[in-house]
C-alpha cells in the first residue's frame, strides 16, 4: 500500500523532490517507503531521529523539518544531512560552530513564517534577506534555499496567496545567494505548492495513512 501511494505521488511531482515526513512512523514503515524509492525522510524531533538513524543510517538521507532547539544542535549536526528550519541568527551560528567541531558542512534552509503566525516558529518574511546574508558568510553552512509551512486551513485552496508570496520572496533573493530549493507543501496542499514553484514537498499522511 505504501509503495502504491509513493508511486502515485511521484507521478504527480515530476522533477519535484519528495521528502517523506516520518514523525511517529516506525522503522518498518520507513523501510517500506525506502524500498518504494524514498531517498529522503523528514524528522521533526532530534530525539526520535536519533533512534531511527541508528537503524537506517546509510539507507536514506535525514532532513530536520521541525523546530530546532539550541541545546539539541550538537546531536542534530551529527545525524542530519540537511536542516530545513534555521530561523534566527543565534541558531545559525550555533549550527556553524558545532559543525566546525566535527568538520562538517551543513546544507540549510531558512524557515519562513510566511503568515506571521504567533504560534509558529520561523523567520519573518522581511528578515529573510538579512539572515541569508549572515548565513552565506558562515563557513560551515551552505544556504540552499527557503522553507515554509503556511497556515493550516480547512480548505487548502486558501493557502494560494501564502505560497505565491513565498515564491516571490525566493525569486527575489535566489540568485544573490545561489539558492535552488523552495521547500513548501505537505500532504493536504503539496499540489498547490507545486503550482507555485515548490522544488521540494514534505508528505507524510498521504504516504503512510
CSV table of C-alpha atoms in Angstrom, one decimal, residues 104-181:
chain,number,residue,atom,x,y,z
A,104,UNK,CA,31.1,19.1,8.6
A,105,UNK,CA,29.4,21.5,6.2
A,106,UNK,CA,25.7,21.5,6.7
A,107,UNK,CA,23.2,22.4,4.0
A,108,UNK,CA,20.4,24.6,5.5
A,109,UNK,CA,17.2,26.2,4.5
A,110,UNK,CA,15.7,29.3,6.1
A,111,UNK,CA,12.4,28.6,7.8
A,112,UNK,CA,10.0,31.5,6.9
A,113,UNK,CA,6.9,32.2,8.9
A,114,UNK,CA,5.1,33.5,5.8
A,115,UNK,CA,1.8,34.2,7.6
A,116,UNK,CA,3.5,35.7,10.7
A,117,UNK,CA,1.6,33.3,12.9
A,118,UNK,CA,2.3,33.8,16.6
A,119,UNK,CA,2.1,30.2,17.5
A,120,UNK,CA,4.7,29.1,14.9
A,121,UNK,CA,8.4,29.4,14.7
A,122,UNK,CA,10.1,30.8,11.6
A,123,UNK,CA,11.8,34.0,10.4
A,124,UNK,CA,9.6,36.9,9.5
A,125,UNK,CA,9.5,37.5,5.7
A,126,UNK,CA,11.1,40.9,6.0
A,127,UNK,CA,14.0,39.5,7.9
A,128,UNK,CA,14.9,36.7,5.4
A,129,UNK,CA,17.4,38.7,3.4
A,130,UNK,CA,19.3,39.9,6.4
A,131,UNK,CA,19.5,36.3,7.8
A,132,UNK,CA,20.5,35.0,4.4
A,133,UNK,CA,23.4,37.5,4.2
A,134,UNK,CA,24.7,36.3,7.5
A,135,UNK,CA,24.3,32.5,6.8
A,136,UNK,CA,26.1,32.8,3.5
A,137,UNK,CA,29.2,34.0,5.3
A,138,UNK,CA,29.3,31.2,7.9
A,139,UNK,CA,31.9,28.7,6.6
A,140,UNK,CA,30.3,25.5,7.8
A,141,UNK,CA,26.8,26.2,6.5
A,142,UNK,CA,25.6,26.0,2.9
A,143,UNK,CA,22.5,28.1,2.3
A,144,UNK,CA,20.4,26.1,-0.2
A,145,UNK,CA,17.0,27.9,-0.1
A,146,UNK,CA,13.9,28.6,1.8
A,147,UNK,CA,11.2,26.6,3.6
A,148,UNK,CA,7.7,27.4,4.7
A,149,UNK,CA,4.7,25.6,6.2
A,150,UNK,CA,1.9,28.2,5.8
A,151,UNK,CA,-1.3,28.3,7.9
A,152,UNK,CA,-3.5,25.2,8.4
A,153,UNK,CA,-6.7,25.8,6.6
A,154,UNK,CA,-9.8,23.6,6.5
A,155,UNK,CA,-9.9,24.5,2.8
A,156,UNK,CA,-6.4,24.1,1.3
A,157,UNK,CA,-7.3,26.5,-1.5
A,158,UNK,CA,-6.8,29.3,1.0
A,159,UNK,CA,-3.1,28.7,1.0
A,160,UNK,CA,-2.5,30.1,-2.5
A,161,UNK,CA,-1.6,33.7,-1.5
A,162,UNK,CA,1.0,32.5,1.0
A,163,UNK,CA,2.7,30.1,-1.4
A,164,UNK,CA,2.7,32.8,-4.0
A,165,UNK,CA,4.3,35.2,-1.6
A,166,UNK,CA,7.0,32.6,-0.7
A,167,UNK,CA,7.8,32.1,-4.4
A,168,UNK,CA,8.2,35.9,-4.9
A,169,UNK,CA,10.5,36.1,-1.9
A,170,UNK,CA,12.5,33.1,-3.1
A,171,UNK,CA,12.8,34.6,-6.7
A,172,UNK,CA,13.9,37.9,-5.2
A,173,UNK,CA,17.0,36.6,-3.5
A,174,UNK,CA,17.8,33.2,-5.0
A,175,UNK,CA,20.4,34.5,-7.5
A,176,UNK,CA,22.3,36.6,-5.0
A,177,UNK,CA,22.7,33.5,-2.7
A,178,UNK,CA,22.8,30.8,-5.3
A,179,UNK,CA,19.7,29.1,-3.8
A,180,UNK,CA,17.9,26.4,-5.7
A,181,UNK,CA,15.5,24.9,-3.1
